[in-house]
XYZ file of N, CA, C and O in Angstrom:
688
model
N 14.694 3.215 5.890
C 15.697 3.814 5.037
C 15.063 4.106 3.684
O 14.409 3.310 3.010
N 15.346 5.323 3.400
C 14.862 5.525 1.906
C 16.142 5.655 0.801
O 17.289 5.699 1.246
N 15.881 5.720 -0.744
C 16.949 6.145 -1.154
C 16.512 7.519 -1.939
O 15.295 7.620 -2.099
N 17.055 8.249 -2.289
C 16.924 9.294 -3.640
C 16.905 8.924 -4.805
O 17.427 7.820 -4.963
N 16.650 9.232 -5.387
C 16.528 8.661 -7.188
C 17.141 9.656 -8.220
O 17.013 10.877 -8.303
N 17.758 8.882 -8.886
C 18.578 9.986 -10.261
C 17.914 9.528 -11.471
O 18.116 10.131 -12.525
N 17.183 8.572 -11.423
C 16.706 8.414 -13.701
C 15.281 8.123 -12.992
O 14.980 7.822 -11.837
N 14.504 8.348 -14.213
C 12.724 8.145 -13.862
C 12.658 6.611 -14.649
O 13.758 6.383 -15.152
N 11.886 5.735 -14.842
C 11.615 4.735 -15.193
C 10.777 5.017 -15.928
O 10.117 6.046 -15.781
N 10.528 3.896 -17.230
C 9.542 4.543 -18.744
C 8.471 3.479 -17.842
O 7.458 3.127 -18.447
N 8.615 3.105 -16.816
C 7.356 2.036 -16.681
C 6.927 3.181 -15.068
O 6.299 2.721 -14.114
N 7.308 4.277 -15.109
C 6.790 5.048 -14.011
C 5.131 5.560 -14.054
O 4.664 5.506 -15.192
N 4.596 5.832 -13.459
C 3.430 6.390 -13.300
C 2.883 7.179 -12.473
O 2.929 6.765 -11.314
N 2.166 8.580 -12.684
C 1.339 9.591 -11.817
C 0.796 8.310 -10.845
O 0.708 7.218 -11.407
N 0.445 8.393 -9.469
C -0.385 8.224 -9.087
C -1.336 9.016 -8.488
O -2.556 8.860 -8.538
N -0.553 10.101 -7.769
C -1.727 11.142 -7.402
C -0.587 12.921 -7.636
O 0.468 13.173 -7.053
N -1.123 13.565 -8.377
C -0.089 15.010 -8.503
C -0.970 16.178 -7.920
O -0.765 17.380 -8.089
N -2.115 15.524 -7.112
C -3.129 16.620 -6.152
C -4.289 17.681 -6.615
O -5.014 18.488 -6.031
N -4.091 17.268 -7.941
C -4.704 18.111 -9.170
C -6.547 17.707 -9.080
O -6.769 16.499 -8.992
N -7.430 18.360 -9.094
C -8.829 18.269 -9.526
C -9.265 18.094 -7.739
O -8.834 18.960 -6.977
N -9.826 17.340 -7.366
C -10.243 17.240 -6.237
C -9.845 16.512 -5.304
O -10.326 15.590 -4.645
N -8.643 17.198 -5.351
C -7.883 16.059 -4.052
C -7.934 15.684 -2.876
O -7.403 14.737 -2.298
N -8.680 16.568 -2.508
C -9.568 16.940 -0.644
C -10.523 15.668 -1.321
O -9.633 14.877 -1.634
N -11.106 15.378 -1.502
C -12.125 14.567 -2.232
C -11.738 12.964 -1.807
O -12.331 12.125 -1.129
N -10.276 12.960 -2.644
C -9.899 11.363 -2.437
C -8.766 10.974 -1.392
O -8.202 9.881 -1.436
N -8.447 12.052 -0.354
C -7.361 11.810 0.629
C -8.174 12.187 1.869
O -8.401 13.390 2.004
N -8.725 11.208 2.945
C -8.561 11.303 4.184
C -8.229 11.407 5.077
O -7.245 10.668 5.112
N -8.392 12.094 6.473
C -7.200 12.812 7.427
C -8.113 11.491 8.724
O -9.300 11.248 8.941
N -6.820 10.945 9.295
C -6.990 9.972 10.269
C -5.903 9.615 11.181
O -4.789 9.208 10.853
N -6.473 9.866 12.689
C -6.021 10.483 13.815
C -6.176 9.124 15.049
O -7.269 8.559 15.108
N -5.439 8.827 15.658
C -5.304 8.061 16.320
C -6.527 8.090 17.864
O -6.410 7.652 19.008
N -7.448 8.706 17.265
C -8.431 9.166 18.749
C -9.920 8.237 17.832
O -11.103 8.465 18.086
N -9.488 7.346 16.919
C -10.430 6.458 16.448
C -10.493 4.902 17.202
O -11.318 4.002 17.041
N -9.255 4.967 18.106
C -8.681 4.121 19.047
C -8.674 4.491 20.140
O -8.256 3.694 20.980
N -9.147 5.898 20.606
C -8.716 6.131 22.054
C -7.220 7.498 22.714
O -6.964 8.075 23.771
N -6.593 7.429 21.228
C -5.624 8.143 21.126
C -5.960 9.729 21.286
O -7.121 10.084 21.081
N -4.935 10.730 21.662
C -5.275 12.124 21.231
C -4.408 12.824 20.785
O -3.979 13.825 21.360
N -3.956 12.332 19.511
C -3.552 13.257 18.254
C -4.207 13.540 17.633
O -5.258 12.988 17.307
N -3.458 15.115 17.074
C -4.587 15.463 16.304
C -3.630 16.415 15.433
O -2.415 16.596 15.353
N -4.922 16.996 14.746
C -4.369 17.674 13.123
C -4.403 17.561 12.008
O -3.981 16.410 12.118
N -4.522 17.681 10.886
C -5.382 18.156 9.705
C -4.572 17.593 8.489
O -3.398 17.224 8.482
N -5.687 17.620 7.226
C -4.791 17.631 5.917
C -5.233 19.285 5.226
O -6.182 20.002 5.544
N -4.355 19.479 4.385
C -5.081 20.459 3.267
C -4.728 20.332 2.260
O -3.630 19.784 2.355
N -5.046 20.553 0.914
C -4.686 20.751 -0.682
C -3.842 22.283 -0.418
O -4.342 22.969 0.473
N -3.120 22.624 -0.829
C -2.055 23.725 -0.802
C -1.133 23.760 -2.237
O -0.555 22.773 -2.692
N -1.126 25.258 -2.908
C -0.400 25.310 -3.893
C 0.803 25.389 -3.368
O 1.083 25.828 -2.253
N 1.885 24.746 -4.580
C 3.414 24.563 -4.246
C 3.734 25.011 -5.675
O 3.809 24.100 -6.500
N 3.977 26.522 -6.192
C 4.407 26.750 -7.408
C 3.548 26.466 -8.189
O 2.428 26.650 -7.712
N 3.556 25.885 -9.749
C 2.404 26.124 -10.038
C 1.475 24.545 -9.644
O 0.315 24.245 -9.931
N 2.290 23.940 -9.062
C 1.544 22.559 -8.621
C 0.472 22.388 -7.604
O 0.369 23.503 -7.091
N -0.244 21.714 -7.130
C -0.768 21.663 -6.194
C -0.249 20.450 -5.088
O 0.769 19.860 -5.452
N -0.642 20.163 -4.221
C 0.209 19.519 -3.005
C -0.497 19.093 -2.003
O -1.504 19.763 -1.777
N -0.264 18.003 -1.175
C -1.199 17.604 0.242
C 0.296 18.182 1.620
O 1.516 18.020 1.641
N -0.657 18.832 2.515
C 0.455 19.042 3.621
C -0.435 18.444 4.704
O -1.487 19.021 4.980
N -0.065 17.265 5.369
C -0.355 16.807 6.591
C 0.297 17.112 7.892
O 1.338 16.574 8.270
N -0.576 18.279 8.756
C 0.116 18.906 10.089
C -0.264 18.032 11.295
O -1.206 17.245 11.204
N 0.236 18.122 12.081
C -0.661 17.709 13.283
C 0.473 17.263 14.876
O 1.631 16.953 14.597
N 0.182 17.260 15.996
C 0.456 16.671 17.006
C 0.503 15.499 17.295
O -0.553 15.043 17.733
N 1.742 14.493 17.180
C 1.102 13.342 17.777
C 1.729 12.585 18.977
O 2.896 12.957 19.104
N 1.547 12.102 19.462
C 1.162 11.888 20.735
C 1.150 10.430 21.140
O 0.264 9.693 20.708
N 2.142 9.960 21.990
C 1.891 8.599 22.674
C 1.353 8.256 23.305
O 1.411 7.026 23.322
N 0.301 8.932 24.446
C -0.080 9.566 25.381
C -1.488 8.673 24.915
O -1.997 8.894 23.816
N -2.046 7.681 25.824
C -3.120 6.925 25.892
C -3.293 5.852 24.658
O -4.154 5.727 23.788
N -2.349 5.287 24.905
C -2.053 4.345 23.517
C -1.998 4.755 21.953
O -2.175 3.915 21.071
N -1.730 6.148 21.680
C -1.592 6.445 20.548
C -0.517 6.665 19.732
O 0.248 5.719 19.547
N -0.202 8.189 18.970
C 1.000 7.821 18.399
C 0.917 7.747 16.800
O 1.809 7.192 16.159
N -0.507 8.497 16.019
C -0.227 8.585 14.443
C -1.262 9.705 13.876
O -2.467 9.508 14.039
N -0.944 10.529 13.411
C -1.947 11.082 12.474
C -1.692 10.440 11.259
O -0.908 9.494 11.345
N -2.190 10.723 10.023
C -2.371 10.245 8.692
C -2.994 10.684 7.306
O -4.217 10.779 7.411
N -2.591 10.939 6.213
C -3.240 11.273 5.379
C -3.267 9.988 4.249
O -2.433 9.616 3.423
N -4.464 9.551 4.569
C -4.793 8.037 3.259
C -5.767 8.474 2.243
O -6.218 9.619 2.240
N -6.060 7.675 1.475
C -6.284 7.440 -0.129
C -6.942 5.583 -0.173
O -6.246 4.573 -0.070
N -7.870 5.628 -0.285
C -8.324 4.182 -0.898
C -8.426 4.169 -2.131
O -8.529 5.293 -2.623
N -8.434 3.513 -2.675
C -8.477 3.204 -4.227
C -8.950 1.951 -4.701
O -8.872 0.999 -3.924
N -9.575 1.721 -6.183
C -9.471 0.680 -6.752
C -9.395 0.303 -7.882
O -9.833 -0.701 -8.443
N -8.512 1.585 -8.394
C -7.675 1.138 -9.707
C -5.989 0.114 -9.026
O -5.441 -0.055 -7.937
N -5.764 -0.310 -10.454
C -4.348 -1.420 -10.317
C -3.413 -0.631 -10.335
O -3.132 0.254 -11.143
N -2.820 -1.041 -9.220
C -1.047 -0.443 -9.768
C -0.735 -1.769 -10.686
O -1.533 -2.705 -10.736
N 0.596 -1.752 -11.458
C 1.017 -2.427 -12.347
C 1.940 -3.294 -11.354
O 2.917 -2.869 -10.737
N 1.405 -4.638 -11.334
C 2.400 -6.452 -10.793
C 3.876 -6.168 -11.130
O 4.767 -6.575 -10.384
N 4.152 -5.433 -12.314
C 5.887 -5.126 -12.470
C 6.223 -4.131 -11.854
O 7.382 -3.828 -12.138
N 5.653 -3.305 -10.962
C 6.346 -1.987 -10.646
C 7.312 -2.421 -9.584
O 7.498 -3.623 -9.391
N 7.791 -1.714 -9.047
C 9.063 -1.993 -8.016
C 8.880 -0.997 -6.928
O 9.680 -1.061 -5.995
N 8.078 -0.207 -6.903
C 8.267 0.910 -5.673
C 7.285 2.236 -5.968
O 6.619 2.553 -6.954
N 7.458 2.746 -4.915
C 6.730 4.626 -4.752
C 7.937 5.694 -4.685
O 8.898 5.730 -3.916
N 7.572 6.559 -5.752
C 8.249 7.594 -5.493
C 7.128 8.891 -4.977
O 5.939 8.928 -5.294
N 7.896 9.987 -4.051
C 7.378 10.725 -3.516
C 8.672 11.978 -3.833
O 9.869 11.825 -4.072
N 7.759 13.338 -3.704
C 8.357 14.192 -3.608
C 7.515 14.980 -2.983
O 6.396 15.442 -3.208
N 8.551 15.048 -1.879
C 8.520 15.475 -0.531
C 8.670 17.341 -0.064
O 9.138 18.136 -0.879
N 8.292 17.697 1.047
C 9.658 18.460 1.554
C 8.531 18.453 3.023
O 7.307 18.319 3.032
N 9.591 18.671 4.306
C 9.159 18.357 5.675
C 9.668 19.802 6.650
O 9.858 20.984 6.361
N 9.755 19.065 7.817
C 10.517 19.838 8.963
C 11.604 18.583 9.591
O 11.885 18.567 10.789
N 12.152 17.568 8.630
C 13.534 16.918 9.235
C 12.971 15.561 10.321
O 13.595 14.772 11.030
N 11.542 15.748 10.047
C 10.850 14.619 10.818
C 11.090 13.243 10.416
O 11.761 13.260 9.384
N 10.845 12.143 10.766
C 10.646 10.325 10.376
C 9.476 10.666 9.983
O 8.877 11.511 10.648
N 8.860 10.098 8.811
C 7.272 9.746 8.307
C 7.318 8.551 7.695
O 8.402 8.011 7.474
N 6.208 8.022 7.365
C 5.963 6.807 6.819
C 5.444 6.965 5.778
O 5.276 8.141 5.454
N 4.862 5.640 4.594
C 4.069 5.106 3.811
C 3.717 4.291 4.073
O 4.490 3.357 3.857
N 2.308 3.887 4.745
C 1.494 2.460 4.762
C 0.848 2.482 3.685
O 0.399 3.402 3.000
N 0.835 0.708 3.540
C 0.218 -0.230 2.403
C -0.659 -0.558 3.309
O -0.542 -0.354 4.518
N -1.857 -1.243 2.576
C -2.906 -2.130 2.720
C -3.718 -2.934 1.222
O -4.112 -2.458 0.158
N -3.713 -4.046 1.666
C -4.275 -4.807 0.712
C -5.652 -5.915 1.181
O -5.676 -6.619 2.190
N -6.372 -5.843 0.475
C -7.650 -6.385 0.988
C -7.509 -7.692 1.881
O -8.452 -7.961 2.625
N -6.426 -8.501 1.858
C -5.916 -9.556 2.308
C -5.345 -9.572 3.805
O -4.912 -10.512 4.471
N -5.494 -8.190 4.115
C -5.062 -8.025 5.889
C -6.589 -8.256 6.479
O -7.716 -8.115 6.004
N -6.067 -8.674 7.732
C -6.950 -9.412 8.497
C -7.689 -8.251 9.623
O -8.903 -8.221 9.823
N -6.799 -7.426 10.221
C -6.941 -6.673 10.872
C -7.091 -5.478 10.149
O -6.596 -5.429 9.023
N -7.983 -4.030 10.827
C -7.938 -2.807 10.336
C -6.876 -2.362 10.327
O -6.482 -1.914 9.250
N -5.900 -2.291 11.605
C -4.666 -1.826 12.040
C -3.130 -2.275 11.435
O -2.066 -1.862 11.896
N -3.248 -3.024 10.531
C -2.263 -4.158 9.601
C -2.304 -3.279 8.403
O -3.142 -2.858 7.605
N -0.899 -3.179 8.651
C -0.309 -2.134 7.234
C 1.107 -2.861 6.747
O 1.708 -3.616 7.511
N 1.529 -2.600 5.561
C 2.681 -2.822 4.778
C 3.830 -1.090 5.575
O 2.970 -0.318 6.001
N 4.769 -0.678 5.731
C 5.528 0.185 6.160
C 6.907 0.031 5.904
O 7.731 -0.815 6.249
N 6.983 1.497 4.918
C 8.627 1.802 5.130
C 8.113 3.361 5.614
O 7.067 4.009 5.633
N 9.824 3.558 6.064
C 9.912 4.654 6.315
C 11.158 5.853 5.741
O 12.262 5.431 5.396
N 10.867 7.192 5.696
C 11.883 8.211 5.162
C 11.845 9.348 5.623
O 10.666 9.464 5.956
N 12.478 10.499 5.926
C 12.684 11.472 6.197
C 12.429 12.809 5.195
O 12.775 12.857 4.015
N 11.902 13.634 5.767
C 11.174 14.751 4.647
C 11.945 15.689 5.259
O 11.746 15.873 6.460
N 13.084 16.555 4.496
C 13.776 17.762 4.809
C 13.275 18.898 4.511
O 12.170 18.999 3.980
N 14.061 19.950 4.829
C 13.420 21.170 4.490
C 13.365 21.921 3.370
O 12.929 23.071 3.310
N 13.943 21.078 2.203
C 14.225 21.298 0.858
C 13.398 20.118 -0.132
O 13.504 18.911 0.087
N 12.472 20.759 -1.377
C 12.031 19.616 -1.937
C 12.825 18.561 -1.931
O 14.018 18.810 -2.105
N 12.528 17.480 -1.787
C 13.456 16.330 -2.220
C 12.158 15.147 -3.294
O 11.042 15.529 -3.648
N 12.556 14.218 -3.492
C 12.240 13.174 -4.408
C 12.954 11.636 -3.485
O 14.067 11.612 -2.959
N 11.906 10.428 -3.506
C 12.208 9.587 -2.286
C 11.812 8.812 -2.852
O 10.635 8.724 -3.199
N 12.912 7.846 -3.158
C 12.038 6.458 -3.914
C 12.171 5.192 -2.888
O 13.188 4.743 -2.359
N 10.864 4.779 -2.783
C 10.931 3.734 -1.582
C 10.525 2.225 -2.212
O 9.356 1.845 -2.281
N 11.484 1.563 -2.583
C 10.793 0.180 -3.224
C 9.999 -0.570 -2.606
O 10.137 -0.457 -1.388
N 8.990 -1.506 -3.008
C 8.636 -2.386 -1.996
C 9.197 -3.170 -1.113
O 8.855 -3.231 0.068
N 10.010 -3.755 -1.588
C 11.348 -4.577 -1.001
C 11.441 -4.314 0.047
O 11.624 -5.111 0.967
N 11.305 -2.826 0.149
C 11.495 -1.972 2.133
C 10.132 -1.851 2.745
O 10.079 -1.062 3.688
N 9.203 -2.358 2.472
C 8.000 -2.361 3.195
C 8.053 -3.518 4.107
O 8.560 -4.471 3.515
N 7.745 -3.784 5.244
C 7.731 -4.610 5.965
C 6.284 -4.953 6.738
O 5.556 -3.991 6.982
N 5.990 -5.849 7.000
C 4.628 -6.225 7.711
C 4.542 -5.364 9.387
O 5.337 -5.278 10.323
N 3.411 -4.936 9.183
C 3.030 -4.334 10.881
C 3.161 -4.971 11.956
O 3.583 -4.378 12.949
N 2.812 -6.397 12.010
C 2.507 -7.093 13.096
C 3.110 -8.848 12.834
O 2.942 -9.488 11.796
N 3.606 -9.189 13.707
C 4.005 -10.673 13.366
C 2.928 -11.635 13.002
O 1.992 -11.656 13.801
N 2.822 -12.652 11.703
C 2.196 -13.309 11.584
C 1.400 -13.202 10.200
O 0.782 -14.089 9.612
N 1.587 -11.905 9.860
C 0.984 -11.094 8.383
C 1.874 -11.795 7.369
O 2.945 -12.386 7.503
N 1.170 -11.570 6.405
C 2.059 -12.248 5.298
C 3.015 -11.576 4.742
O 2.928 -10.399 5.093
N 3.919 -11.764 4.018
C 4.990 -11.057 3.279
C 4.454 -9.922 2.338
O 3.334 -10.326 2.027
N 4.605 -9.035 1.884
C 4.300 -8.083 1.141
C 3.762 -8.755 -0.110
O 4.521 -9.595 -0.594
N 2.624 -8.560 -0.722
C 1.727 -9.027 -2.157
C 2.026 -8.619 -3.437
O 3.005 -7.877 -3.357
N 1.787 -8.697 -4.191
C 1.552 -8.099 -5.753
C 1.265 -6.385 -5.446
O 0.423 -5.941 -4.665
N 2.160 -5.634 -6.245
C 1.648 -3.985 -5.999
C 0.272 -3.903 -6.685
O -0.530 -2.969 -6.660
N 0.173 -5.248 -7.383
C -1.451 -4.598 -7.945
C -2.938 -4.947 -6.941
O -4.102 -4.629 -7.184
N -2.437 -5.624 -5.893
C -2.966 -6.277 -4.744
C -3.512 -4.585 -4.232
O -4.724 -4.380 -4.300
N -2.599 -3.429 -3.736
C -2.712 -2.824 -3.153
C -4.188 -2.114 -3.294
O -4.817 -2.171 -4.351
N -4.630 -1.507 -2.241
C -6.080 -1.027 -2.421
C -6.123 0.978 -1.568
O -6.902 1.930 -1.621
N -4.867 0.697 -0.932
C -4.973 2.064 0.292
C -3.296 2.290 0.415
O -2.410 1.492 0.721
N -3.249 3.684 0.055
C -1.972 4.548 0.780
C -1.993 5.430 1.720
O -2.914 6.247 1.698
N -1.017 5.493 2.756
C -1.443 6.365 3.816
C -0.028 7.543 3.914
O 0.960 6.874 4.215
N 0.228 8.551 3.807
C 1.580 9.133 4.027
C 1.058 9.557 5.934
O 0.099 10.209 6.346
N 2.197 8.833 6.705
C 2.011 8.599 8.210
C 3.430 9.535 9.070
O 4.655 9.612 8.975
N 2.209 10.178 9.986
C 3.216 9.959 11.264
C 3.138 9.641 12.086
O 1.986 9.509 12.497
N 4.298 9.250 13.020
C 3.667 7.782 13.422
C 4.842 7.277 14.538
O 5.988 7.041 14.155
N 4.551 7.174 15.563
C 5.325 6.305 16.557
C 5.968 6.916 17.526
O 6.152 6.142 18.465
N 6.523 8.302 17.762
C 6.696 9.668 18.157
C 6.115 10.587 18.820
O 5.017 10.890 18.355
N 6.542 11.341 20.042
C 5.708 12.175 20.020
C 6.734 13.481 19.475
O 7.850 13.841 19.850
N 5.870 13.958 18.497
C 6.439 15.113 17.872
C 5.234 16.063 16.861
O 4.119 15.670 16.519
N 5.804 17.237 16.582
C 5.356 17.975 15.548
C 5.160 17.751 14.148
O 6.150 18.045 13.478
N 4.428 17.429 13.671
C 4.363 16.792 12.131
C 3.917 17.783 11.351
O 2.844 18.326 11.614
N 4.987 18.317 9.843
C 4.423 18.618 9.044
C 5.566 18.591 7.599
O 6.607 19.200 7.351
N 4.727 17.530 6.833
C 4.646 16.672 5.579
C 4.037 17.426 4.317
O 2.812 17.350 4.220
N 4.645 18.067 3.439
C 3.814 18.129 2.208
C 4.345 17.128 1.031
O 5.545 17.163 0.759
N 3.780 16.546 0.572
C 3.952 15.898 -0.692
C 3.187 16.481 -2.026
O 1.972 16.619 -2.168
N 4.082 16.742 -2.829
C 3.576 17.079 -4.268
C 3.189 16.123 -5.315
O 2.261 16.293 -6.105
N 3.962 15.117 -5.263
C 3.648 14.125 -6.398
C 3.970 12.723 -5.618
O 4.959 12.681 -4.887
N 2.977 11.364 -5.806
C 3.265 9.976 -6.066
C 3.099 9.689 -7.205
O 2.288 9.969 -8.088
N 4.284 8.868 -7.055
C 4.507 8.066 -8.219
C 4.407 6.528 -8.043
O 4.655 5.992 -6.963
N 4.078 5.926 -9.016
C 4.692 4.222 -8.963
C 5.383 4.050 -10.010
O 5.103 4.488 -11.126
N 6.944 2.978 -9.517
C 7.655 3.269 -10.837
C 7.788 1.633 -10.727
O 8.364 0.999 -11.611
């Protein structure tokens, strides 16, 4: 479940607005690194005068799979007080995700996950941490946002048509 957002927070922050070399710091990752065969792409794409990531692709349950992905590692801090990610979105009416990862998962495949819906109209999606939940039983409870090290905007679990552009993250 996601919610919408009506006021910005003075403790908000850019995290990525796609600007300078964004092909650079967002990776495209496909479930055929497991055996899977989904597939499909990222690109940098202007949206007005902004720039934007659109993640397309097929995915596919079909031999244990089931995700394409567009991630981001990092190792600057998000801020220990923030409360959540905002995204602004627009889709084709699909389920997508946001995985977390923090150096403290045990497994490659161990992600933090909420999930929201991308319509066919820009929208704005604020997903607190609070709604992230652990991948797998046995993981620990969700960490410090400054813990975090990797974002992934996912699709994921479905077999369907995926296509995701996001213009702006935020952490607020």
């Amino acid at each position: 479940m996601s919610v919408l957002f009506a006021e910005q927070s003075l403790m908000e922050t850019v995290f990525d607005d796609f600007s300078g070399d964004a092909a650079a710091r967002w990776d495209f990752v496909a479930d055929t690194v497991m055996g899977g065969v989904s597939s499909g792409h990222i690109e940098v794409v202007t949206s007005g005068p902004s720039k934007a990531l659109r993640l397309c692709g097929d995915v596919s349950t079909r031999n244990n799979g089931g995700f394409v992905q567009a991630r981001r590692r990092f190792s600057a801090r998000w801020s220990a007080e923030a409360t959540g990610v905002r995204l602004s979105v627009i889709g084709n009416g699909a389920r997508y995700f946001v995985f977390l990862k923090t150096p403290h998962l045990s497994r490659v495949w161990h992600s933090y996950r909420a999930q929201f819906v991308a319509g066919d109209g820009w929208q704005a999606v604020d997903i607190p941490f609070s709604m992230f939940a652990p991948s797998h039983m046995g993981m620990p409870a969700m960490v410090a946002p400054s813990d975090v090290n990797s974002m992934a905007i996912v699709a994921y679990g479905d077999d369907y048509d995926a296509d995701v552009t996001v213009r702006e993250i935020r952490v607020y």
